[in-house]
Short mmCIF file of C-alpha atoms in Angstrom, two decimals:
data_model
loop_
_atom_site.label_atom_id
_atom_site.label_comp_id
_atom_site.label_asym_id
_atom_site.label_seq_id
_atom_site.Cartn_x
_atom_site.Cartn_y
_atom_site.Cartn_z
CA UNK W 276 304.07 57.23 338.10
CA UNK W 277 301.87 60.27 338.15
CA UNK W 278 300.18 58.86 334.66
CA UNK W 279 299.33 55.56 337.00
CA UNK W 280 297.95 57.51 339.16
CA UNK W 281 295.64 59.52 337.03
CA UNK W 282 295.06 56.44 335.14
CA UNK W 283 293.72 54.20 338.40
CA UNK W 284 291.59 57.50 339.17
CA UNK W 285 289.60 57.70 336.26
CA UNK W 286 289.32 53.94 336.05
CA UNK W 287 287.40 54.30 339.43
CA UNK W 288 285.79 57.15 338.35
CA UNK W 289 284.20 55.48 335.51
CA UNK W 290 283.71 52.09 337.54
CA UNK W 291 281.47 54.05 340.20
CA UNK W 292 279.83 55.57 337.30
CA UNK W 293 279.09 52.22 335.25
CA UNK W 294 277.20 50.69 338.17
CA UNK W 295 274.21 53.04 338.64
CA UNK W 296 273.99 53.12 335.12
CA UNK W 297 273.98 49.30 335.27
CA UNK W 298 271.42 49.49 337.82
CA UNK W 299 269.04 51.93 336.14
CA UNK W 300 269.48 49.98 333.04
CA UNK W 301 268.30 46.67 335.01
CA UNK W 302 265.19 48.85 336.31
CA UNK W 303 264.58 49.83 333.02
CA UNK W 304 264.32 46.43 331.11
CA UNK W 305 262.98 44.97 333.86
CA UNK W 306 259.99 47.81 334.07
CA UNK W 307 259.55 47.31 330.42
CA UNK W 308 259.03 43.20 330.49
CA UNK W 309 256.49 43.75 333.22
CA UNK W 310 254.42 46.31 330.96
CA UNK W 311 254.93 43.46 328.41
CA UNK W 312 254.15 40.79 330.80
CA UNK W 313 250.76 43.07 332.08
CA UNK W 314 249.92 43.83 328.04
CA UNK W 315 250.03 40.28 327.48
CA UNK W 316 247.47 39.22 330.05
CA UNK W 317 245.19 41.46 329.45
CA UNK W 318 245.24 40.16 325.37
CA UNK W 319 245.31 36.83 326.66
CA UNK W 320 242.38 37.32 328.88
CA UNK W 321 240.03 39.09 326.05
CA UNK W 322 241.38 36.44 323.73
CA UNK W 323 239.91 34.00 326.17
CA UNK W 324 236.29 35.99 326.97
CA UNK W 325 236.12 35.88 323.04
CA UNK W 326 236.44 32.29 322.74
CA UNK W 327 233.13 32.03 325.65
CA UNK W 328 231.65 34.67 323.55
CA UNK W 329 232.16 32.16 320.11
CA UNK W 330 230.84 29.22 321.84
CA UNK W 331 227.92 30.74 323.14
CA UNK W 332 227.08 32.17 319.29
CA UNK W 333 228.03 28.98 317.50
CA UNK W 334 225.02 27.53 319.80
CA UNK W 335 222.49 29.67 319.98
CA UNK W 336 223.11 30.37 316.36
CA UNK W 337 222.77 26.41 315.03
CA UNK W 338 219.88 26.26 317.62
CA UNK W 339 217.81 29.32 315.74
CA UNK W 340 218.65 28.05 312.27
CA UNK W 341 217.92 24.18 313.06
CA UNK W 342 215.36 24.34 315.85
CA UNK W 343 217.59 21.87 317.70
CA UNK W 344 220.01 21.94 320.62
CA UNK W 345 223.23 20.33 318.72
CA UNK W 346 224.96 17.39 321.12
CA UNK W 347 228.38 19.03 320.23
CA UNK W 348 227.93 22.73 320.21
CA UNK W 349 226.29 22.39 323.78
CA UNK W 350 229.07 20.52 324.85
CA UNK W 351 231.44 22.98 323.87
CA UNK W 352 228.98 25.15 325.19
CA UNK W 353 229.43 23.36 328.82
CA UNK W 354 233.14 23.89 328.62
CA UNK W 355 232.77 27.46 327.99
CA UNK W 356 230.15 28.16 330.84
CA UNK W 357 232.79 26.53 333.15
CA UNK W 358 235.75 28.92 332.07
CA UNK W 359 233.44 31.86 332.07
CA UNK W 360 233.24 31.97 336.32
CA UNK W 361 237.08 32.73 335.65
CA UNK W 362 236.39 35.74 333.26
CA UNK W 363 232.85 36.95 334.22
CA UNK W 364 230.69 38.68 336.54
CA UNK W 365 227.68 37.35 337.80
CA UNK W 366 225.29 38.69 335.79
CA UNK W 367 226.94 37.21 332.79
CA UNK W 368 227.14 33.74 334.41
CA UNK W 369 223.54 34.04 335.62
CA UNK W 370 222.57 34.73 331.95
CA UNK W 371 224.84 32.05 330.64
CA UNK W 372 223.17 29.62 333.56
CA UNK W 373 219.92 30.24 332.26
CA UNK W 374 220.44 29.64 328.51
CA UNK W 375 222.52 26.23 329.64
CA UNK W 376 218.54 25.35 331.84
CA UNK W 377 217.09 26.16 328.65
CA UNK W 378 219.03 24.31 326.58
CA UNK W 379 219.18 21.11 328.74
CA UNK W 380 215.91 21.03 329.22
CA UNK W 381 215.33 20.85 325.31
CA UNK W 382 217.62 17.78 325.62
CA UNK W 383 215.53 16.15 328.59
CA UNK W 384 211.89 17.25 326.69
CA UNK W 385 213.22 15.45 323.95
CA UNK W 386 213.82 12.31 325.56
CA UNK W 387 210.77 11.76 327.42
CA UNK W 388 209.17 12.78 323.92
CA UNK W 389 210.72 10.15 322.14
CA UNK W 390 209.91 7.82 325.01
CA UNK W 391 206.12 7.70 323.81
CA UNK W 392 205.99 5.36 320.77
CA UNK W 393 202.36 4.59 320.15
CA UNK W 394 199.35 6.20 319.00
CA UNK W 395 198.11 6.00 322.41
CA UNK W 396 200.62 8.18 324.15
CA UNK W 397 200.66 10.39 320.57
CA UNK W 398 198.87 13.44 323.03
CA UNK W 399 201.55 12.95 326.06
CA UNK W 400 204.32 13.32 323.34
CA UNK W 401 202.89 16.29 321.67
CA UNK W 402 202.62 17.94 325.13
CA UNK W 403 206.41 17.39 325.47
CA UNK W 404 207.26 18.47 322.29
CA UNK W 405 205.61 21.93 322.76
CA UNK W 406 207.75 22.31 325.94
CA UNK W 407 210.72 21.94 323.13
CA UNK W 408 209.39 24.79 321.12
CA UNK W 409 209.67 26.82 324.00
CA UNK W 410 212.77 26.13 325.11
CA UNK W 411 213.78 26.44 321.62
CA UNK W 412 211.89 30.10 321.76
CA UNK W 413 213.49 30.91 324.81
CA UNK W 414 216.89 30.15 323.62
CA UNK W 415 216.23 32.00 320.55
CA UNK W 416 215.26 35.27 322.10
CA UNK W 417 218.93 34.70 324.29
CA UNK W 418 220.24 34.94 320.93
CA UNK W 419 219.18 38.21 320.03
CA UNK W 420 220.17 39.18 323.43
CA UNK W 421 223.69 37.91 322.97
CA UNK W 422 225.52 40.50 321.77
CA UNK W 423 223.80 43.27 323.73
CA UNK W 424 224.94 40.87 327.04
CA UNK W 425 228.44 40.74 325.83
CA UNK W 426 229.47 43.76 324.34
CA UNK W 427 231.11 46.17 327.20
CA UNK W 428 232.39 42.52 328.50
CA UNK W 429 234.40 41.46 326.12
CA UNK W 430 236.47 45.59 325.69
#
């Protein structure tokens, strides 16, 4: 009977040991899955500021090699300029706003350029088209600014 006895105590002994080292075992994984959880957003969210950072190049890179605004890179472009308000600070988005003016104005110069299809509006034309060199100047020196814009952003 005495053996019971001494038996039952340690049993509860080692029962009101097992649950704070249940507990602090709980606390541990779950402090562990919320560094996890906080690592993973922060890769997630540089994964994502790189992707803005890609579509911005792939543009302004075509743009300086071809002389032309590409239909699909500055749509890609536009869906990138919308995610970056989620990921960027003003200046950036300012910045970003002003190569997506430049940019659609090429698109609009264009346009009324083409619009003129006779000899006789030849000088109205060529006055447009000049307004596309200089958007396509403008958006070339954003290029070389590019990286120099992004770089502490995108750490």
């Amino acid at each position: 009977m005495d053996n019971l006895s001494l038996i039952k105590q340690v049993i509860d002994i080692f029962s009101a040991l097992l649950s704070p080292v249940i507990a602090v075992s709980v606390a541990y994984i779950a402090y562990q899955q919320w560094k996890l959880n906080v690592s993973k957003e922060k890769r997630d969210s540089k994964s994502e500021r790189l992707q803005i950072y890609m579509a911005v190049q792939r543009l302004l890179r075509n743009t300086d090699n071809t002389r032309k605004v590409d239909p699909q890179l500055y749509e890609n472009f536009q869906e990138a300029l919308a995610l970056a308000d989620f990921y960027f600070d003003e200046g950036i988005i300012d910045w970003l706003t002003n190569v997506d003016s430049n940019a659609s104005s090429w698109f609009n110069y264009e346009e009324i350029s083409l619009a003129y299809k006779n000899k006789a509006e030849a000088n109205e034309a060529e006055k447009y088209m000049q307004h596309m060199e200089e958007s396509i100047d403008r958006l070339q020196d954003q290029h070389c600014q590019l990286l120099s814009i992004f770089k502490d952003r995108l750490l």
